[in-house]
Structure formats: structure tokens, C-alpha cells
Short mmCIF file of C-alpha atoms in Angstrom, two decimals:
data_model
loop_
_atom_site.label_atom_id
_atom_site.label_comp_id
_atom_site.label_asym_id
_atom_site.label_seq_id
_atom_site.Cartn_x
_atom_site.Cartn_y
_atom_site.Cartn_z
CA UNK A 1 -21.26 22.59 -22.56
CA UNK A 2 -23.29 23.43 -19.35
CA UNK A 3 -20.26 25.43 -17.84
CA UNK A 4 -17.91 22.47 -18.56
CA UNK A 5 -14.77 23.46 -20.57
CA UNK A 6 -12.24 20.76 -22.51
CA UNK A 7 -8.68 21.65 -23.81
CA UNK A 8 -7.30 18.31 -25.73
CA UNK A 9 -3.78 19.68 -24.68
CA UNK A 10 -4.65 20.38 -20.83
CA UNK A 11 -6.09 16.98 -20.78
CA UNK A 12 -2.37 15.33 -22.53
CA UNK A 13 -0.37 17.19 -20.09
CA UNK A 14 -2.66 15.94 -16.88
CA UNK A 15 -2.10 12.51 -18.34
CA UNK A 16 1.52 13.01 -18.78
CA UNK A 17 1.68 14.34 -15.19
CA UNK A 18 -0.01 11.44 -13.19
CA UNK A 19 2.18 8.81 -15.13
CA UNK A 20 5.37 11.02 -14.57
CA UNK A 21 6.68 8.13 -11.76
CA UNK A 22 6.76 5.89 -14.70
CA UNK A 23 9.30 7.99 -16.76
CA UNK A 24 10.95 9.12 -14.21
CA UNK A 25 11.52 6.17 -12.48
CA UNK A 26 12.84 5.33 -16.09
CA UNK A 27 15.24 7.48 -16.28
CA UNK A 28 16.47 7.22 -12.36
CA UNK A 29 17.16 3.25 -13.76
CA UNK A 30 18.84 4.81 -16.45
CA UNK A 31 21.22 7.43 -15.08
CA UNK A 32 22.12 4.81 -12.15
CA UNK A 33 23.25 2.52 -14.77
CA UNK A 34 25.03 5.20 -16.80
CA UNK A 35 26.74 6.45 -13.52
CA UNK A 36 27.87 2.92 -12.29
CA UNK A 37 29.12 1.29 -15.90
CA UNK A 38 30.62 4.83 -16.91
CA UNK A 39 31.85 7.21 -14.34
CA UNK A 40 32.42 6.89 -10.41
CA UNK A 41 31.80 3.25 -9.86
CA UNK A 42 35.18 1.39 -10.79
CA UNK A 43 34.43 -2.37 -9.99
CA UNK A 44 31.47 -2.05 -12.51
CA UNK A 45 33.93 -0.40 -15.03
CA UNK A 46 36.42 -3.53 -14.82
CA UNK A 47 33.47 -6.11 -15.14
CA UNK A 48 32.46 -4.67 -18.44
CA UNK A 49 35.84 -5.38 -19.86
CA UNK A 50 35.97 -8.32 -21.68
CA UNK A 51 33.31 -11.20 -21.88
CA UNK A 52 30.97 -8.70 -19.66
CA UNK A 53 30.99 -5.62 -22.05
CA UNK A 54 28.69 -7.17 -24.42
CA UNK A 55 26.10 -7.97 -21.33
CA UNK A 56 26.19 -4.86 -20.25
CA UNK A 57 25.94 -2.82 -23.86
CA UNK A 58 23.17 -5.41 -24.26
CA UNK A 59 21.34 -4.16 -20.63
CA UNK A 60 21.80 -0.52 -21.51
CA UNK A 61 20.40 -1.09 -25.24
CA UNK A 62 17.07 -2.93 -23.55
CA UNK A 63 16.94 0.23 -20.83
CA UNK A 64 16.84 2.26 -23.55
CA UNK A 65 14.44 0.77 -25.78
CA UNK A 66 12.26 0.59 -22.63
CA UNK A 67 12.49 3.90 -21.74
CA UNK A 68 11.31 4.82 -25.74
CA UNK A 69 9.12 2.08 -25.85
CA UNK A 70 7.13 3.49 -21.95
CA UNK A 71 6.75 6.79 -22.94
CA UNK A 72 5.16 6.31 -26.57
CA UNK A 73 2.83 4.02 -25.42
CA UNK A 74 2.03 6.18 -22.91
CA UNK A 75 1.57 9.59 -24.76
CA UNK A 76 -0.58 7.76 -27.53
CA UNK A 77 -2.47 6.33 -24.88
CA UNK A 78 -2.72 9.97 -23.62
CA UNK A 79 -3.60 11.47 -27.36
CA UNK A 80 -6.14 8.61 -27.24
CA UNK A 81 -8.21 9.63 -24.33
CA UNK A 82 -11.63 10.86 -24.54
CA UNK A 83 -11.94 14.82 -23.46
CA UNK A 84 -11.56 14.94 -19.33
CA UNK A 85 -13.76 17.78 -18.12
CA UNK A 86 -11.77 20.11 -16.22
CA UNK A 87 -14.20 20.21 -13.50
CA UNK A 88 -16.23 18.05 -11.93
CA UNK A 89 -20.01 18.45 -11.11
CA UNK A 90 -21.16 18.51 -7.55
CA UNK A 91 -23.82 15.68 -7.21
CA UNK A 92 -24.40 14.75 -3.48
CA UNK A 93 -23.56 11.09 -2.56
CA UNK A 94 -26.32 9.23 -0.90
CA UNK A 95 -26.18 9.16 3.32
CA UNK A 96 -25.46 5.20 2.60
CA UNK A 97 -24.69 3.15 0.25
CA UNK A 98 -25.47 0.14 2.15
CA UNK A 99 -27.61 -2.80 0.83
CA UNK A 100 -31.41 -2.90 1.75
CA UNK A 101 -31.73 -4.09 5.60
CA UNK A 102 -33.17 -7.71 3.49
CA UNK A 103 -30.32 -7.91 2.01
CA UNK A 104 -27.75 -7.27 5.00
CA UNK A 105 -29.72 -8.89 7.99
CA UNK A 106 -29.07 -7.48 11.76
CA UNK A 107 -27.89 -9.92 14.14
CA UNK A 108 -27.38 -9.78 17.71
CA UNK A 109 -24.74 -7.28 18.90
CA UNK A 110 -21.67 -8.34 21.14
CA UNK A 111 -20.74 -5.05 20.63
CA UNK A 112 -19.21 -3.60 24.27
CA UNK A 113 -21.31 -0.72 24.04
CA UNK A 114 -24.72 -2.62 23.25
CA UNK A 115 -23.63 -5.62 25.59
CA UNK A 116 -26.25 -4.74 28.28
CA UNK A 117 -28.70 -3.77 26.66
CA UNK A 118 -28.51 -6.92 24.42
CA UNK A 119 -28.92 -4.58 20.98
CA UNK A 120 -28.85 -5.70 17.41
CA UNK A 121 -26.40 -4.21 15.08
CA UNK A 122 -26.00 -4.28 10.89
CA UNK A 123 -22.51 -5.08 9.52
CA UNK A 124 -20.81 -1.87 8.59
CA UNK A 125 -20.09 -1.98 4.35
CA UNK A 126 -19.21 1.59 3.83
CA UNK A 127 -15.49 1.69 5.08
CA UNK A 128 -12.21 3.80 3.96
CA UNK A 129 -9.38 1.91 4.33
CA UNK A 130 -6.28 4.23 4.26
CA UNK A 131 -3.45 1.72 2.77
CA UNK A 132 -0.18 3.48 4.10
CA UNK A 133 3.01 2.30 3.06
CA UNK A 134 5.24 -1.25 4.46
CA UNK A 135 2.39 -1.48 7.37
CA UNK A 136 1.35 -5.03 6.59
CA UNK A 137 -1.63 -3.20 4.82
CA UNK A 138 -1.74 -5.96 2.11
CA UNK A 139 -2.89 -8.41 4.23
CA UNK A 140 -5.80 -6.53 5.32
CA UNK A 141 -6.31 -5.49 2.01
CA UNK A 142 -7.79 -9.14 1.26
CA UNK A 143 -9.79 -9.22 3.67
CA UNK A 144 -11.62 -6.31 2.27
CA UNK A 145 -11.71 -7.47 -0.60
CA UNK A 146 -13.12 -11.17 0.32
CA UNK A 147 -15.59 -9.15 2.13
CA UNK A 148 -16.86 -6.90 -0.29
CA UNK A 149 -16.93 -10.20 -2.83
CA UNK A 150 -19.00 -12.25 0.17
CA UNK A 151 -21.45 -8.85 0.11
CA UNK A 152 -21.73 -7.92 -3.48
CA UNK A 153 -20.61 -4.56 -2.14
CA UNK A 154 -18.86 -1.71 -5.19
CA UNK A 155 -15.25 -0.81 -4.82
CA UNK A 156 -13.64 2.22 -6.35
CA UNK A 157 -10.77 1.33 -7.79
CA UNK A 158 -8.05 2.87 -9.46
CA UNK A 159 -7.44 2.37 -13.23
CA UNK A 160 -4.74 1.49 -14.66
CA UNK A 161 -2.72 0.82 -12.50
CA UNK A 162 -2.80 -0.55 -8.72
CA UNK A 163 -2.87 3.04 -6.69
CA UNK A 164 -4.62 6.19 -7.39
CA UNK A 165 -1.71 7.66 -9.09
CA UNK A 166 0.57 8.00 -5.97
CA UNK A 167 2.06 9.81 -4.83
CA UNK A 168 -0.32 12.46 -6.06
CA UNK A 169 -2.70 13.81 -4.20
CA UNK A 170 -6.34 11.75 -4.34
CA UNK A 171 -9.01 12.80 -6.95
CA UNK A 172 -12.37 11.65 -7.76
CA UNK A 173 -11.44 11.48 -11.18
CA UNK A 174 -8.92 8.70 -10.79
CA UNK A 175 -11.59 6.20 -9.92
CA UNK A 176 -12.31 3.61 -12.60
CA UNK A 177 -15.57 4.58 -14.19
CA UNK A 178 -16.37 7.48 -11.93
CA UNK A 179 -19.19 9.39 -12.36
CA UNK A 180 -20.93 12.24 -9.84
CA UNK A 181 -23.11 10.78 -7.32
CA UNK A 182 -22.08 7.15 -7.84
CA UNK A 183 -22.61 4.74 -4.93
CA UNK A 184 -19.27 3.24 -4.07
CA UNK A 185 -18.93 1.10 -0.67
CA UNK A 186 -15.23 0.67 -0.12
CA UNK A 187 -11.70 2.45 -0.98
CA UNK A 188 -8.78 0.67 -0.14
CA UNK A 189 -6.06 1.16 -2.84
CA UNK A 190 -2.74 3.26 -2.25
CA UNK A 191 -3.17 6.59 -2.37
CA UNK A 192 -2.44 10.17 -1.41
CA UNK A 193 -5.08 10.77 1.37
CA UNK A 194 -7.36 14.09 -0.02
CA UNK A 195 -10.07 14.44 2.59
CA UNK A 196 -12.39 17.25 0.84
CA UNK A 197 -12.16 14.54 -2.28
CA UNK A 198 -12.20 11.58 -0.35
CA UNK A 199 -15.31 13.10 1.14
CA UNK A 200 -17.49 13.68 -2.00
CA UNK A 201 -16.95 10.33 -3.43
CA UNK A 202 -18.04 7.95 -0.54
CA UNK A 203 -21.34 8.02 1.92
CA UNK A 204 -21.51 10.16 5.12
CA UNK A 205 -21.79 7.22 6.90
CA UNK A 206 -18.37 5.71 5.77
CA UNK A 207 -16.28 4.23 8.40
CA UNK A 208 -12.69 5.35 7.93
CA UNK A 209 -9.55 2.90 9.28
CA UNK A 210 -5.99 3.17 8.80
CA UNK A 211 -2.82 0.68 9.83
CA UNK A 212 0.36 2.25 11.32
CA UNK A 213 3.30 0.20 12.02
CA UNK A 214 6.30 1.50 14.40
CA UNK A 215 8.41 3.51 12.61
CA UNK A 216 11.79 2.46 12.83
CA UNK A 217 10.45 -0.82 11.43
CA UNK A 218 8.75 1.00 8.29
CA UNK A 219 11.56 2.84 7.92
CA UNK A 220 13.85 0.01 7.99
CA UNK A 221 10.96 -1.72 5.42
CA UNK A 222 10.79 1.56 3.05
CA UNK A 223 14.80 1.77 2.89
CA UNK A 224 15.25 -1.87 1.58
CA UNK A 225 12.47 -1.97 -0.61
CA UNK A 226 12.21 1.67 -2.14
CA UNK A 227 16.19 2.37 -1.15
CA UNK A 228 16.98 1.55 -5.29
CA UNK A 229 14.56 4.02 -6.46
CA UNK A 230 15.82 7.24 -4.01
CA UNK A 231 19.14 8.57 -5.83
CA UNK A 232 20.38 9.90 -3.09
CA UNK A 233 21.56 6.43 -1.85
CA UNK A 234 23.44 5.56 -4.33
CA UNK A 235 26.24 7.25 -2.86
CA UNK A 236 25.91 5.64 0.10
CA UNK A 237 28.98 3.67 0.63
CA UNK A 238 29.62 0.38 2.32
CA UNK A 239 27.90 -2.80 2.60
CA UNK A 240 24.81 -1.43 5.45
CA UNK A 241 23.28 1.19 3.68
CA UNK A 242 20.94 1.59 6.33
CA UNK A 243 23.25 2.03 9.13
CA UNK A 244 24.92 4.51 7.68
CA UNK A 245 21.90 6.65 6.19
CA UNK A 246 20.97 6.88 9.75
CA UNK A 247 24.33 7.79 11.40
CA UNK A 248 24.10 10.90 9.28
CA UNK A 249 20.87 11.25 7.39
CA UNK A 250 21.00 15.17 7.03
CA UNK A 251 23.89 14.28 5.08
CA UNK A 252 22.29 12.25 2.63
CA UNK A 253 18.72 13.29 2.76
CA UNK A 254 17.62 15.32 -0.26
CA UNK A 255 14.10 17.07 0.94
CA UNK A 256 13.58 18.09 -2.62
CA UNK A 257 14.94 14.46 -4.46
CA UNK A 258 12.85 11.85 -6.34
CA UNK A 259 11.37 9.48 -4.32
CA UNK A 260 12.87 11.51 -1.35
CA UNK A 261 9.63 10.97 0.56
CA UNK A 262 9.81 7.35 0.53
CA UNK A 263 12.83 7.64 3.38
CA UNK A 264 11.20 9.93 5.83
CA UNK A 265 7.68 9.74 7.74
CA UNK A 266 6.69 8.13 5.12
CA UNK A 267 3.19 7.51 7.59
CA UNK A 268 2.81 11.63 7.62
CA UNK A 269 3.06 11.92 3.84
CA UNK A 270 0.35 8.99 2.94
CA UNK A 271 -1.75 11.04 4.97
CA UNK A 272 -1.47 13.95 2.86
CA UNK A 273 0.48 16.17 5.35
CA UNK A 274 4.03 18.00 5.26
CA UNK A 275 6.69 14.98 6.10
CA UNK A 276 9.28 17.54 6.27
CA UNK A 277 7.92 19.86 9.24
CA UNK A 278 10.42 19.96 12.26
CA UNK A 279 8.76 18.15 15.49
CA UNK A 280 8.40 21.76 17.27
CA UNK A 281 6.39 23.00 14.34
CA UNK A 282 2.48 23.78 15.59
CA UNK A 283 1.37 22.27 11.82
CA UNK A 284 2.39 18.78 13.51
CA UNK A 285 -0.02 18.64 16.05
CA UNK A 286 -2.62 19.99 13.63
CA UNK A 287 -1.98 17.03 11.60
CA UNK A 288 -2.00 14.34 14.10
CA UNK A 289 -5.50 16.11 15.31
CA UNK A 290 -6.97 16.06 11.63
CA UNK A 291 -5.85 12.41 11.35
CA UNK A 292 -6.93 10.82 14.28
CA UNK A 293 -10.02 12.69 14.06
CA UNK A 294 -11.16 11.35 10.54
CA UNK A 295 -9.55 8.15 11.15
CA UNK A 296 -11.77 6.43 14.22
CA UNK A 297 -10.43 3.23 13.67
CA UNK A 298 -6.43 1.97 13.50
CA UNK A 299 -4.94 -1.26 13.28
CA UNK A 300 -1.85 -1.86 14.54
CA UNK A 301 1.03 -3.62 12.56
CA UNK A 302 2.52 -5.46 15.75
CA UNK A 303 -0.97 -6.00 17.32
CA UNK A 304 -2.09 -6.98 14.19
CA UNK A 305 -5.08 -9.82 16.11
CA UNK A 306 -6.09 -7.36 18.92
CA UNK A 307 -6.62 -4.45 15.84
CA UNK A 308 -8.74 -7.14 14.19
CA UNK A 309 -10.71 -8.11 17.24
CA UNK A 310 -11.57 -4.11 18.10
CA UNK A 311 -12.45 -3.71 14.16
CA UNK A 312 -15.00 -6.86 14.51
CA UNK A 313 -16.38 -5.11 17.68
CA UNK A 314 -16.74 -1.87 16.34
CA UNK A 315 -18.06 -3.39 12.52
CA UNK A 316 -20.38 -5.90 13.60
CA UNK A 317 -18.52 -8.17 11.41
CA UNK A 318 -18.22 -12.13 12.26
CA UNK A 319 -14.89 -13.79 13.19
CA UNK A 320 -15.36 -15.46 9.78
CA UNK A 321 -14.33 -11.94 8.06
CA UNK A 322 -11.13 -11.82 9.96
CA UNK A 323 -9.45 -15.00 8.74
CA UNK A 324 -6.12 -14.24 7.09
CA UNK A 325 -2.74 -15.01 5.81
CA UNK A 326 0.27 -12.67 6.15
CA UNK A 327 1.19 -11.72 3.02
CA UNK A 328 4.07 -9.70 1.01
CA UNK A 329 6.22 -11.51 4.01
CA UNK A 330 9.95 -10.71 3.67
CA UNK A 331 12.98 -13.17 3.53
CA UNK A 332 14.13 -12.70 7.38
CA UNK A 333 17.49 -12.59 5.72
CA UNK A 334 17.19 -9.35 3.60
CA UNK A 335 15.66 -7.94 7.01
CA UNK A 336 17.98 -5.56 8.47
CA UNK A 337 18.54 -6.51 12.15
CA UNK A 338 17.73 -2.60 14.49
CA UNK A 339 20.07 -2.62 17.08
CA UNK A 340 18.82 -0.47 20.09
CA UNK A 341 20.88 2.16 18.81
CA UNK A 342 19.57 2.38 15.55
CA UNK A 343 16.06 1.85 16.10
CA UNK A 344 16.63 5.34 18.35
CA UNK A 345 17.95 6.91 15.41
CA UNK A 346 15.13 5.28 12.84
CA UNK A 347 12.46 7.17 15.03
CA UNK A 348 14.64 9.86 15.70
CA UNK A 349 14.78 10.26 12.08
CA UNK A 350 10.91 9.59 11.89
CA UNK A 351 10.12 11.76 14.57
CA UNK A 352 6.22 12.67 13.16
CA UNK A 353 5.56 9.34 12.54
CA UNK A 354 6.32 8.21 15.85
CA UNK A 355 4.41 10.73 17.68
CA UNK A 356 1.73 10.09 15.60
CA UNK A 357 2.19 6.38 16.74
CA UNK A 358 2.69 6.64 20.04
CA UNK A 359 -0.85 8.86 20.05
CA UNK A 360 -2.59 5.78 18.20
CA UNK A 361 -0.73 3.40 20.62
CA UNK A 362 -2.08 5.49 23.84
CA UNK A 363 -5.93 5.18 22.28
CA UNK A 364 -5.70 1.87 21.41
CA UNK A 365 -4.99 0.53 24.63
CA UNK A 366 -7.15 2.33 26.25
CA UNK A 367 -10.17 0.87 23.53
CA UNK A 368 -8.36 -2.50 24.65
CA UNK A 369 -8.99 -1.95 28.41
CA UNK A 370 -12.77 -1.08 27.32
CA UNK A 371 -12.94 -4.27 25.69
CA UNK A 372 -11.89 -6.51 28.43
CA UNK A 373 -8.56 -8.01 28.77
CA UNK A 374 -9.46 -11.29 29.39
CA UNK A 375 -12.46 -11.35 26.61
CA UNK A 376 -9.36 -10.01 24.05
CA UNK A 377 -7.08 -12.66 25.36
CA UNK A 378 -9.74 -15.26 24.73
CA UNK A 379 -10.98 -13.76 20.88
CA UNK A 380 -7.53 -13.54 19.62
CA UNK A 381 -6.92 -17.12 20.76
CA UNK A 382 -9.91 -18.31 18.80
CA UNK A 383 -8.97 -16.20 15.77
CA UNK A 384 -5.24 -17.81 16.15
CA UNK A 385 -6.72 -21.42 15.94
CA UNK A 386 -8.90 -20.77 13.32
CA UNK A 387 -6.40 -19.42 11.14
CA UNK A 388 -4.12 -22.04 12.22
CA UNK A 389 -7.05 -24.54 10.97
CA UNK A 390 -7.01 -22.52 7.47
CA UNK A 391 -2.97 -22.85 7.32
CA UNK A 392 -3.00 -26.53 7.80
CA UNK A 393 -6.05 -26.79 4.98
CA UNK A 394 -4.64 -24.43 2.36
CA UNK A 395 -1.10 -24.13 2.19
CA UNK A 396 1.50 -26.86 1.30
CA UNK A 397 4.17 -27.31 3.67
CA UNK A 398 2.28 -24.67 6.07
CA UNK A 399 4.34 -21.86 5.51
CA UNK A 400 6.01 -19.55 3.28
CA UNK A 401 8.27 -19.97 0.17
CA UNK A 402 10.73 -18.18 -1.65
CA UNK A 403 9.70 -16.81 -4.97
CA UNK A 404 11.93 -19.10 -7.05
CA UNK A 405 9.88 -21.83 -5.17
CA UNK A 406 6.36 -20.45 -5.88
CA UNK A 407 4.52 -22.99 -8.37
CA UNK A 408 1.82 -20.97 -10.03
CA UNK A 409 1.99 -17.85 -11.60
CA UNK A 410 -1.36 -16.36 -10.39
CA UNK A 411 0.26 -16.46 -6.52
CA UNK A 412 3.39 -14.26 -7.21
CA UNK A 413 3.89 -11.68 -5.25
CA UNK A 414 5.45 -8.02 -6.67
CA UNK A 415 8.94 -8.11 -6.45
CA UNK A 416 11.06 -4.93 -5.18
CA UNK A 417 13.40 -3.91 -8.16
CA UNK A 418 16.94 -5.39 -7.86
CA UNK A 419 16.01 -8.91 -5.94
CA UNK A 420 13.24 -11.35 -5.37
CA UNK A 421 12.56 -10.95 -1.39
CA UNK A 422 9.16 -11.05 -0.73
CA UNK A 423 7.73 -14.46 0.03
CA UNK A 424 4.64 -16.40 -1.44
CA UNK A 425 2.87 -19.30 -0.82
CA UNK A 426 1.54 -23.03 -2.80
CA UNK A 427 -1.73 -23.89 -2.74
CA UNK A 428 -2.25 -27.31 -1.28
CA UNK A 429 -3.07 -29.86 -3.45
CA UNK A 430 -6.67 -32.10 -3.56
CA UNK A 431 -8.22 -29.27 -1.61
CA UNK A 432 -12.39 -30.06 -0.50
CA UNK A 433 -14.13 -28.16 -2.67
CA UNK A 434 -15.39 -26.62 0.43
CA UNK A 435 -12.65 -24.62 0.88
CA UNK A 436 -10.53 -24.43 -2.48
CA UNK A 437 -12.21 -20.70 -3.32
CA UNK A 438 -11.77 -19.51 -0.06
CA UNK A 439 -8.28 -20.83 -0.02
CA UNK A 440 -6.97 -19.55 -3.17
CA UNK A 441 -8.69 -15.92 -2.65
CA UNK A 442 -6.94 -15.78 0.97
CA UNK A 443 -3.34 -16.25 -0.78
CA UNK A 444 -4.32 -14.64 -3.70
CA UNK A 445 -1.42 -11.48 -3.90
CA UNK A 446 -2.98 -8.09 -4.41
CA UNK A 447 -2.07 -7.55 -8.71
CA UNK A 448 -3.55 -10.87 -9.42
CA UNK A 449 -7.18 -10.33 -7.26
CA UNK A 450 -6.99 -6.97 -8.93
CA UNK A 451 -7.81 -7.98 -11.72
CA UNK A 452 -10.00 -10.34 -11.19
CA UNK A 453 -11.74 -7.79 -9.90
CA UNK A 454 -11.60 -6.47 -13.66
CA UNK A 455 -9.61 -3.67 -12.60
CA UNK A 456 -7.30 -2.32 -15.75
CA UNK A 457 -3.65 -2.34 -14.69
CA UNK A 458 -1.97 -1.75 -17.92
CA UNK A 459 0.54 0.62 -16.39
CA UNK A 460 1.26 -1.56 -13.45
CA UNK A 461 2.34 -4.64 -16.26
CA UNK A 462 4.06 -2.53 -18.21
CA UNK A 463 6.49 -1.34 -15.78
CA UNK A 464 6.80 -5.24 -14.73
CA UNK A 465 7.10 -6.52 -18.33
CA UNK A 466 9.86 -3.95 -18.39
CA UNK A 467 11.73 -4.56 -15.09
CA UNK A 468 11.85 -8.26 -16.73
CA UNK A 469 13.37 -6.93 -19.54
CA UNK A 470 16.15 -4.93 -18.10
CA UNK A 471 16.92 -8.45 -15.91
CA UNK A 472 16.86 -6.16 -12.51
#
């Protein structure tokens, strides 16, 4: 078959492999609930005596049937499959996948670098977005999205489910409806960076940007919301978990446990490098160089206006393109308050994160300086007030809401297993019609624009039709 070979089986197991998370997550759920209402957790042991032993036989019963119920659905899914070649052609990707200049009109450049010569510039549309981890990524997630909508521009998306199977490494072949040579404009789902397979799937002229966020502050974001799915907590005693992961996290830490990577440079390990390397190693610098060398372009988390100003600059997009809402907000009071001392620790603990952050940080400024203090101070004010202009149009009550207080289905954010902590918003009521699409698309969370988008998530609803069952 022109040098292609198919194996049915190899093709099962490959399926089984990339949707491993799901079982295994499964069975982490089930094991913690096993080791809790049976062995070394006595208060648990006491409630199911009594009135609480049939709620609890009745919880284990539903675990089980959802662990059955995942993994047939997913092998006949996998038996179900059409043959996956086992290699992929090599069919160059075009130098650009932009639009025709008609379609895409220049405009004048404010662009530093063009500013004296008065230049014209195009609006970049070929971009990389590299979607780490807790780094307020979401939010600038939708404003990729409402800009590849407002250009008619091709994402490659995963399929089915909301990442490109993380936290395996990248591959063409987990783009919906990939074929060689396809155009695609924009990546911007979670994944496992791959750079030689990143590379053959998008244009040589692709802009790549990435968002970092300090990393005691990631870490601190990682522990609450991925803490339930790392075993090794669980035997984490007392009441903050996080404190005392960090007074002695060699303790704990478990290099080689599931979900282990989740709880340590978390930044390092989206980018597809070691996370485990000590500081001294000469593999760290390496990594930083490769990173900061593909990735021109960073936002930072805490300088999240300023990162947005610079990307405009360097983009030639319009401060219309910028406007957004912060989104996947937590509860402040399920944030852990750092004290000095444990912030130390966090990046301590974090150590190749933070020097790759601090090397980001350095650049950043110095792009800042470039730009003009005063001409930052004065673009970020504007962008302020006109998403100030947007709160007061769009949401109701101008803020925030718990998820219990969230009126419409279609603006629920995903919930972290075990609580409901991540905030939402309502959508305003007798809205112009002016604004009412922009409005709803700018609080629109990321599972629901999805799939509008079309994009199949049956894997992602699963495992949220079964967290719903189970009652986490």
C-alpha cells in the first residue's frame, strides 16, 4: 500500500495507550476510595457505619460500573476505528497559510520597529500558542479563538477530547481530520510540546507564543487543582496539604508516580523537556535555550496587559483583538495564601521553572523598555477602560459568580474533581444586539466554544458525565 503498513492490533493498542489517563485516572478514583472506606483512613470507616454504609456501598457500586462502563466504550470505540497508518507521509506545508493580501488588508504599522519609517504591516494569522498548565492560558485561549472566528482562519484541533492526548508527547496524527500538507493557521490546545512534529504540521512562517506564570503561584495552582489526582498526596496528613508537601517534598515526591509531573516544573514538562533534571545539570540550560529560541513571543501571567500590548505590537493586531475576560478565576478562598517562606520553598521546589522565568522576565522587560514606558503606560490604560466598558455591557452584577450561582449551562466552567472552585460568569440580560455575540463568545468557557467549533469531545464528556455520577 505504497510503503504504508496497517496492523488492526497495533492500531487498538495505540488507541488504548493515548486514552490510558482515562482508566487510569479511573482506577486512582477507585483505589483512593477503597483505601479511605476500607483500610488506613478511620474517620471514613466510622461514617460508613450505620445510615452512611448504604451511601457509600452505593458510591463504590457507581465507581465501579463507571470504571466498566469507560473502558468498553472505549475499546469498542478502539475496535471501531478505521486502519491508522503507521507512518505518516512527508508532504511539505505551504511557507503560509495566510489569506490572500485582499482578503487580510495591510494597514499602517505602529509597530516600534517600522515607527520611523511609517511602514505598513499584515496581521499575523499563523501563530502557535503553547497552552502550559494554571498560567491563565484560558483566557488567552478566547481570544484566539474570537480571532480566528473574526478571520475565517483553520484551527487544528484535537479530537475527542479537549488536548492532544496529554500528557503525551504531540503528533500530527492527533489533529482532527489531519491529512499531509493540510493548511492549518493556529494551534492552541493543551499539549505535549513536539517541535520536529509541531514543525511539519504548521507554515514556516508561524509565529510561536507561550504564557508562563511565576512558579510558586502555578505550583500552588497545580497542587489544589490536580493535588486529588497525584496518589502520593493522599498521605499527606493535616489540614494544609500544601505546606507540608513543601516542608519536605523529597519525602513525598514520587518521580516515577501517576500524575507525578503535575507537582513539579510542571512549565519544563509542557515544554517537552526532563522536569526532573537537577538545576546543575548542563541539559537545563539546553532547554531553556531551545525554548526561548522557538518561542519569540511570551506573555506573562502577572503582566498579563503589558504581554498583550507587546503581542499587538509585534502581530499587527488591533486593540479590538485584545479585549478579554479572566476566566477559569478561582474562589480567593480555596487559594492557598504563600507566605514568604513558602513561596521560597515553591520555587525552590520549582527550581527549572523559575530560571526559565526569571530568563523570560529579564527579555521581557527589556522588549518593554524598547517599547516605551510611557507609550505602555498609556496602551494598557486604554485596553483597561475598554474592557472595563465590555464588563459593564456584558456581565450581570460586573463580576464573577460561584458555580452554584451560574444561570446557564452553556457558561460553566470545568470543575476540578472533589469541589466546585472555579468561578463563572451571567450574561447580562436585554443585551444590544450589537454586542450580545461578542459578549457571549468573550465568557464563553473553553468545552462549550469547543464545540461550537464542531470539535468532537466525546472523551472529555464522558469523564464529566462520570465524575457526576460518582457525586465527587
Amino acid at each position: 500500500m505504497d510503503g504504508l503498513k496497517f496492523k488492526r492490533s497495533s492500531s487498538i493498542i495505540k488507541c488504548l495507550n493515548a486514552d490510558s489517563r482515562i482508566f487510569s485516572s479511573l482506577n486512582v478514583l477507585h483505589a483512593y476510595l477503597a483505601i479511605n472506606c476500607f483500610s488506613g483512613n478511620p474517620s471514613i470507616c466510622w461514617t460508613m457505619a450505620g445510615k452512611h454504609r448504604r451511601h457509600w456501598k452505593s458510591t463504590c457500586k457507581r465507581l465501579v460500573l463507571g470504571v466498566l462502563l469507560t473502558g468498553s466504550i472505549i475499546f469498542l470505540y478502539c475496535l471501531s476505528m478505521t486502519q491508522v497508518p503507521l507512518s505518516i507521509p512527508e508532504i511539505p506545508v505551504p511557507y503560509s497559510c495566510a489569506h490572500r493580501p485582499s482578503q487580510l488588508p495591510s494597514k499602517l504599522s505602529s509597530n516600534s520597529s517600522r515607527e520611523s519609517t511609517g511602514g505598513m504591516c499584515t496581521p499575523k494569522v499563523d501563530i502557535m500558542f503553547m497552552k502550559t498548565h494554571k498560567s491563565a492560558s484560558s483566557t488567552f485561549l478566547n481570544i484566539l479563538f474570537r480571532f480566528g472566528e473574526k478571520h475565517q482562519l483553520k484551527f487544528a484541533f484535537p479530537d475527542s477530547r479537549n488536548d492532544f492526548f496529554y500528557p503525551a508527547f504531540f503528533q500530527r496524527s492527533h489533529v482532527k481530520d489531519y491529512k499531509p500538507g493540510m493548511c492549518f493557521n493556529i494551534i492552541c490546545n493543551h499539549m505535549r510540546f513536539n517541535g520536529v512534529e509541531v514543525a511539519k504540521l504548521l507554515p514556516l512562517d508561524t509565529v510561536y507564543i507561550s504564557i508562563l506564570r511565576d512558579p510558586a503561584e502555578l505550583f500552588e495552582s497545580s497542587f489544589h487543582y490536580y493535588g486529588r489526582l497525584v496518589p502520593f498526596t493522599w498521605k499527606i496528613a493535616g489540614d494544609d496539604k500544601l505546606a507540608e508537601f513543601l516542608r519536605s517534598p523529597h519525602y513525598y515526591f514520587d518521580p516515577e508516580g501517576f500524575n507525578a509531573f503535575y507537582l513539579r516544573n510542571l512549565l519544563f514538562f509542557d515544554f517537552g523537556q526532563d522536569n526532573t533534571l537537577e538545576l546543575e545539570d548542563p541539559r537545563v540550560d539546553e532547554g531553556i535555550k531551545f525554548i526561548t529560541e522557538r518561542f519569540p513571543l511570551f506573555i506573562l501571567a502577572e503582566h498579563f496587559e503589558e504581554s498583550l500590548i507587546l503581542l499587538k505590537d509585534a502581530l499587527c493586531w488591533d486593540m479590538d483583538d485584545l479585549l478579554f475576560f479572566k476566566l477559569n478565576a478561582r474562589k480567593e478562598s480555596t487559594v492557598s495564601k504563600l507566605t514568604p517562606s513558602l513561596r521560597a520553598r515553591a520555587r525552590e521546589w520549582n527550581a527549572l521553572d523559575w530560571k526559565l522565568y526569571q530568563h523570560v522576565n529579564h527579555t521581557f522587560w527589556r522588549k518593554v523598555d524598547a517599547y516605551g514606558l510611557q507609550r505602555m503606560a498609556e496602551d494598557v490604560a486604554e485596553l483597561k477602560r475598554r474592557n472595563a466598558e465590555m464588563v459593564a455591557t456584558c456581565i450581570e452584577g460586573g463580576r464573577a459568580v460561584d458555580a452554584g450561582s451560574i444561570q446557564e449551562s452553556v457558561m460553566q466552567p470545568w470543575q476540578p474533581i472533589g469541589e466546585k472552585s472555579i468561578m463563572g460568569y451571567n450574561l447580562k440580560k436585554n443585551i444590544d444586539k450589537a454586542h450580545i455575540k461578542l459578549c457571549r463568545k468573550m465568557l464563553m468557557p473553553e468545552i462549550q466554544y469547543l464545540s461550537e467549533f464542531g470539535v468532537n469531545l466525546w472523551i472529555t464528556k464522558l469523564w464529566g458525565h462520570i465524575r457526576d455520577i460518582i457525586n465527587w
